[in-house]
mmCIF file with all atom_site columns, C-alpha atoms in Angstrom:
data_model
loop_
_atom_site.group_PDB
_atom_site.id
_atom_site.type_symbol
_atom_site.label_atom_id
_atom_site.label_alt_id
_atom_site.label_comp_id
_atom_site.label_asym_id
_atom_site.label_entity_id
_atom_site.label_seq_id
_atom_site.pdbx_PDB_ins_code
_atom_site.Cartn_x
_atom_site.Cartn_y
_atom_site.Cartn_z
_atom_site.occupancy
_atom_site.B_iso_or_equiv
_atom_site.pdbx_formal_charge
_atom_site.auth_seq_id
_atom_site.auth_comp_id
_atom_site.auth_asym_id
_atom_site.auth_atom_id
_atom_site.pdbx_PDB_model_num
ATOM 1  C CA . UNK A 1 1  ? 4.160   -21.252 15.736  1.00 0.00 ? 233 UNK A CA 1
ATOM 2  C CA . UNK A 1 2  ? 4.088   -23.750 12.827  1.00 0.00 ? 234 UNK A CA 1
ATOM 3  C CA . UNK A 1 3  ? 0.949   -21.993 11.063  1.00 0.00 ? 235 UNK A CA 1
ATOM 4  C CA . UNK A 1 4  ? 1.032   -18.244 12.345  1.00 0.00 ? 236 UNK A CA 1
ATOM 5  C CA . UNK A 1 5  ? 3.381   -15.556 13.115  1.00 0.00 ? 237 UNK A CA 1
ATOM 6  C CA . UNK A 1 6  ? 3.542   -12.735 15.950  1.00 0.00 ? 238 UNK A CA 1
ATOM 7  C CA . UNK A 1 7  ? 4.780   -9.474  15.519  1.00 0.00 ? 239 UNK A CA 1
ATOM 8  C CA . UNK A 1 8  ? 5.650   -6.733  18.042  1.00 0.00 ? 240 UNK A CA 1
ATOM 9  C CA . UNK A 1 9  ? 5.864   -3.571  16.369  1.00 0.00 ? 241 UNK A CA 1
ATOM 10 C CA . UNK A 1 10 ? 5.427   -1.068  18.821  1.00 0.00 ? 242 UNK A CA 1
ATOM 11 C CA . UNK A 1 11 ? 7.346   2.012   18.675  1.00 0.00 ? 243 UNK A CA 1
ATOM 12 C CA . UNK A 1 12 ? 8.809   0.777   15.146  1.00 0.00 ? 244 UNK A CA 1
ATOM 13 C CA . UNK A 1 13 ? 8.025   1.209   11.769  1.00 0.00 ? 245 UNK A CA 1
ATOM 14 C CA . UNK A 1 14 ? 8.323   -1.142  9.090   1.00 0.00 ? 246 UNK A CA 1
ATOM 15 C CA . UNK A 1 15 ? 10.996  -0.936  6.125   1.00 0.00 ? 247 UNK A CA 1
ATOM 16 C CA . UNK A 1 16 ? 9.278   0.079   2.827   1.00 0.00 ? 248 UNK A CA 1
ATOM 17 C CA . UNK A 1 17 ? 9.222   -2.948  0.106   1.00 0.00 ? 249 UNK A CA 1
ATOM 18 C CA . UNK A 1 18 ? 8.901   -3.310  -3.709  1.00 0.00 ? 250 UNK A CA 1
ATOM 19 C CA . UNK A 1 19 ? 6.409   -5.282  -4.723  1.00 0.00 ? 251 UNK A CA 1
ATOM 20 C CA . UNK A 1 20 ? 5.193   -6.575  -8.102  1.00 0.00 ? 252 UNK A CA 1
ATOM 21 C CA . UNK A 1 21 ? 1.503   -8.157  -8.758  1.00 0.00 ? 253 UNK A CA 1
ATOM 22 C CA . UNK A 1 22 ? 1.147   -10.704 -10.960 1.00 0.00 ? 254 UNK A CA 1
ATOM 23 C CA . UNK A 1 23 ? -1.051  -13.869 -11.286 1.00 0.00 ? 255 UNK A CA 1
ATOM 24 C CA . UNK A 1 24 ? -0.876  -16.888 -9.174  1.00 0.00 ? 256 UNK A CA 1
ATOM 25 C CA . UNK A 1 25 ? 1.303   -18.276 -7.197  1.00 0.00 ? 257 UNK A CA 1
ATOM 26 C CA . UNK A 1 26 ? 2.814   -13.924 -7.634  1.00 0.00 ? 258 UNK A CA 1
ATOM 27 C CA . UNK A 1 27 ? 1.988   -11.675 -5.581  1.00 0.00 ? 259 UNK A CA 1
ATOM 28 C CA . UNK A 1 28 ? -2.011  -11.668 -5.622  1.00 0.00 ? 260 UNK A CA 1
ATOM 29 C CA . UNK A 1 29 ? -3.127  -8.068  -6.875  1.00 0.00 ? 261 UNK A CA 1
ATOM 30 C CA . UNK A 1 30 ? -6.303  -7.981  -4.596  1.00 0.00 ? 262 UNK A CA 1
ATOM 31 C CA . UNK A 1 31 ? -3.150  -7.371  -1.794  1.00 0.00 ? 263 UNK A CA 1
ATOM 32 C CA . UNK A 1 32 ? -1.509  -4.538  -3.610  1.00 0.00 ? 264 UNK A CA 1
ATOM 33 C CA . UNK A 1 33 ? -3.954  -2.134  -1.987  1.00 0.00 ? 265 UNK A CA 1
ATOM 34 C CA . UNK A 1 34 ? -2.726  -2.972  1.546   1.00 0.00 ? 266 UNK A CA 1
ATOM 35 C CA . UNK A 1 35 ? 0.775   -2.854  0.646   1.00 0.00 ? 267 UNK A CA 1
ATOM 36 C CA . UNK A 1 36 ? 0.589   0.106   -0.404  1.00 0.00 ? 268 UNK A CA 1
ATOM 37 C CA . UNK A 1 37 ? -1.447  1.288   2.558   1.00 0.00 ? 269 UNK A CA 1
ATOM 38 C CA . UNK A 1 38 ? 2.101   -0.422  4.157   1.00 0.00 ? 270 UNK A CA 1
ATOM 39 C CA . UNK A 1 39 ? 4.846   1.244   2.508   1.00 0.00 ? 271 UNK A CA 1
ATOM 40 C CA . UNK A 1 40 ? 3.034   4.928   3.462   1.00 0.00 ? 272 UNK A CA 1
ATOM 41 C CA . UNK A 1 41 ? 3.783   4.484   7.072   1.00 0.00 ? 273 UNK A CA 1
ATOM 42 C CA . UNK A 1 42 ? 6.909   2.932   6.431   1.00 0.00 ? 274 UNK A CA 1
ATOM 43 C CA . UNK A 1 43 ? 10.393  3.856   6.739   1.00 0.00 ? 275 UNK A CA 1
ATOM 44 C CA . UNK A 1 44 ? 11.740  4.661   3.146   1.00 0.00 ? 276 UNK A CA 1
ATOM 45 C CA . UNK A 1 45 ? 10.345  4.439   -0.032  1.00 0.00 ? 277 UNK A CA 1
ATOM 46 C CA . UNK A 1 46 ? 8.597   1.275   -1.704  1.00 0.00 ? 278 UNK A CA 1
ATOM 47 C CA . UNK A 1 47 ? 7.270   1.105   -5.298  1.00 0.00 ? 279 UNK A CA 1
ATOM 48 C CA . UNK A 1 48 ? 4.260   -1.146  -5.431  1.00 0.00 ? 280 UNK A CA 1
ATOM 49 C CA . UNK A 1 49 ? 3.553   -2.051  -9.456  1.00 0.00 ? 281 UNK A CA 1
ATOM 50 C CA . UNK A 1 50 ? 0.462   -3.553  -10.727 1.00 0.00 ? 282 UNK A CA 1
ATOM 51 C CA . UNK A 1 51 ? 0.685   -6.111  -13.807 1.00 0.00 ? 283 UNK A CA 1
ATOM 52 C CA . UNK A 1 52 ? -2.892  -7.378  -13.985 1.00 0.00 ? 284 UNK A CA 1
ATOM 53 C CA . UNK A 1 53 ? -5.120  -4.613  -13.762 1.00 0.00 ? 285 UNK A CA 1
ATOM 54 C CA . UNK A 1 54 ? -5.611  -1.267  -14.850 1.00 0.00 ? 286 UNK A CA 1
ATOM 55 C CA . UNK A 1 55 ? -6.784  2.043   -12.617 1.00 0.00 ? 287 UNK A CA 1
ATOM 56 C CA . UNK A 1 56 ? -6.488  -0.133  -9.681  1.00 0.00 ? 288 UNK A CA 1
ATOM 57 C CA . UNK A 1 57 ? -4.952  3.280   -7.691  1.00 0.00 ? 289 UNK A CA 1
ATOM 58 C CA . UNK A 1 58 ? -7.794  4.942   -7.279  1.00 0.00 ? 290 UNK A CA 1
ATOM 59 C CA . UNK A 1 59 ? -7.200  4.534   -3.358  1.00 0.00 ? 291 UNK A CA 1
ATOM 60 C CA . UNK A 1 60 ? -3.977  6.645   -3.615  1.00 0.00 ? 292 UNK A CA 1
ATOM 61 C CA . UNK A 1 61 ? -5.257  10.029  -3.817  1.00 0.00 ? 293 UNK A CA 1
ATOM 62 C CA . UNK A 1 62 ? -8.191  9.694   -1.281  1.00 0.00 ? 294 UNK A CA 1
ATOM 63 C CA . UNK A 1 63 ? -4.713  8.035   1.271   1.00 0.00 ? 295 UNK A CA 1
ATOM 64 C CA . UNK A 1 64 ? -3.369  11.819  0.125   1.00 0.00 ? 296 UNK A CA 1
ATOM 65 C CA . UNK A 1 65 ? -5.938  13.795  1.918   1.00 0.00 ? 297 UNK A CA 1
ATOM 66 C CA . UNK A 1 66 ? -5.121  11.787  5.055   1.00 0.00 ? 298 UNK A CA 1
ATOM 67 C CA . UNK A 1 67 ? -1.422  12.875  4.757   1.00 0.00 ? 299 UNK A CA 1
ATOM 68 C CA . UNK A 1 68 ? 0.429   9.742   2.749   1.00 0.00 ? 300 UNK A CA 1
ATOM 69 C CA . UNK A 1 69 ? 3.107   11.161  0.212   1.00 0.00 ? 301 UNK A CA 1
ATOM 70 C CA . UNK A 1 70 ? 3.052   8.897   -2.631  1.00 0.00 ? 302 UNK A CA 1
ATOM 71 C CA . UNK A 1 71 ? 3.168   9.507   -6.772  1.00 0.00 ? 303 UNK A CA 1
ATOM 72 C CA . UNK A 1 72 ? 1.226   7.521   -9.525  1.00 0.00 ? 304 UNK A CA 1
ATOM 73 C CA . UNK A 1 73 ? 3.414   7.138   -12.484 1.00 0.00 ? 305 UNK A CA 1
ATOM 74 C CA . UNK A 1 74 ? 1.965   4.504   -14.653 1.00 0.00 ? 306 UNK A CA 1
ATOM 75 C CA . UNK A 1 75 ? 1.022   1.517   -13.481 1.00 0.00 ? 307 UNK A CA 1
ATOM 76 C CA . UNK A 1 76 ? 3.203   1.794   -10.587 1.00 0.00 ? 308 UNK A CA 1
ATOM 77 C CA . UNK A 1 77 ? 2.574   3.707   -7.465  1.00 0.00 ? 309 UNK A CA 1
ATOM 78 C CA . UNK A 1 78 ? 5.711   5.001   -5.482  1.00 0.00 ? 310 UNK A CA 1
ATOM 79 C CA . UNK A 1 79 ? 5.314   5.049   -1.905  1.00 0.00 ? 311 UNK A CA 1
ATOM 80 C CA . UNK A 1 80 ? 7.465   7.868   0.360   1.00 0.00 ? 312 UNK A CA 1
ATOM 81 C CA . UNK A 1 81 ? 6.645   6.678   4.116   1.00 0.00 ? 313 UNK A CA 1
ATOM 82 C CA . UNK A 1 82 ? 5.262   9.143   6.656   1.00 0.00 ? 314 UNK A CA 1
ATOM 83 C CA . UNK A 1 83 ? 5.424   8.705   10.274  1.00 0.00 ? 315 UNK A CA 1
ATOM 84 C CA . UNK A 1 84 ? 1.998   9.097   10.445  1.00 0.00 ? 316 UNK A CA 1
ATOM 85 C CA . UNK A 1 85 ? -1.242  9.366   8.491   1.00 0.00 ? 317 UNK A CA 1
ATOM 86 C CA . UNK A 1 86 ? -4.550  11.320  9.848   1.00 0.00 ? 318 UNK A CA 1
ATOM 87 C CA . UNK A 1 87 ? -8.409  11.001  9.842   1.00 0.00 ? 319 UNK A CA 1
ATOM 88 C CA . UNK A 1 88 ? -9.883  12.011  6.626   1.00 0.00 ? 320 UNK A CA 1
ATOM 89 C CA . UNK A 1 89 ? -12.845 12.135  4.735   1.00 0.00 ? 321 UNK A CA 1
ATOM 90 C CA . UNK A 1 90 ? -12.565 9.433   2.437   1.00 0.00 ? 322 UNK A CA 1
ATOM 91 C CA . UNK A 1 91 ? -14.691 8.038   -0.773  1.00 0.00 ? 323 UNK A CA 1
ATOM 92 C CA . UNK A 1 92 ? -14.410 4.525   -0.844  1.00 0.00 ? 324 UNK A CA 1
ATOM 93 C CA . UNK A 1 93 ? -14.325 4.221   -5.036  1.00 0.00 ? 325 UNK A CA 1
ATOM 94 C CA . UNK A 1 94 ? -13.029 0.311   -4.805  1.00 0.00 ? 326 UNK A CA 1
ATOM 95 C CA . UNK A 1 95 ? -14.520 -2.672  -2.813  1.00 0.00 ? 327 UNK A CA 1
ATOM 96 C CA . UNK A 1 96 ? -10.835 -4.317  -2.953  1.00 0.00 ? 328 UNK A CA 1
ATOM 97 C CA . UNK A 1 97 ? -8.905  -0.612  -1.580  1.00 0.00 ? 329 UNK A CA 1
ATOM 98 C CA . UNK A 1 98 ? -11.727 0.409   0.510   1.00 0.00 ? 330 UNK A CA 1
ATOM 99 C CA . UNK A 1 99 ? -12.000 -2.629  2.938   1.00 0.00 ? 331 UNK A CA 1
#
């Protein structure tokens, strides 16, 4: 349509992207969580790096315990796509990650 999109993903997996926060009109950093969450189920590996904030990976290790294989190296957080992530429990440790 002229103001939304429709995707039909079943049975596929998206490609894994590099992305790069930054302030506006970037890439908002309140979305690098979800990316992230993205490029773990994705096919390939993404790096996701953040430019405005600091700590703001604390979501990465509790997405480890549900099976996501992904490695903090500075400020950037490098994303290696599983087919498949599982329940887990979780602590939520970041309004922005956690929602």
């Amino acid at each position: 349509g002229e103001d939304w999109i429709s995707l039909d993903m079943h049975g596929k997996r998206p490609k894994a992207v590099n992305v790069r926060t930054a302030p506006h009109p970037a890439f908002p950093t309140d979305m690098q969580a979800q990316f992230t969450l993205l490029n773990l189920v994705a096919e390939g590996t993404g790096f996701i790096t953040e430019t405005v904030f600091e700590n703001r990976f604390m979501h990465v290790p509790e997405l480890s315990r549900m099976g996501a294989h992904a490695e903090i190296e500075s400020n950037t957080v490098i994303c290696h796509g599983v087919e498949k992530l599982s329940g887990a429990q979780v602590m939520a440790t970041d309004l922005r990650a956690s929602a």
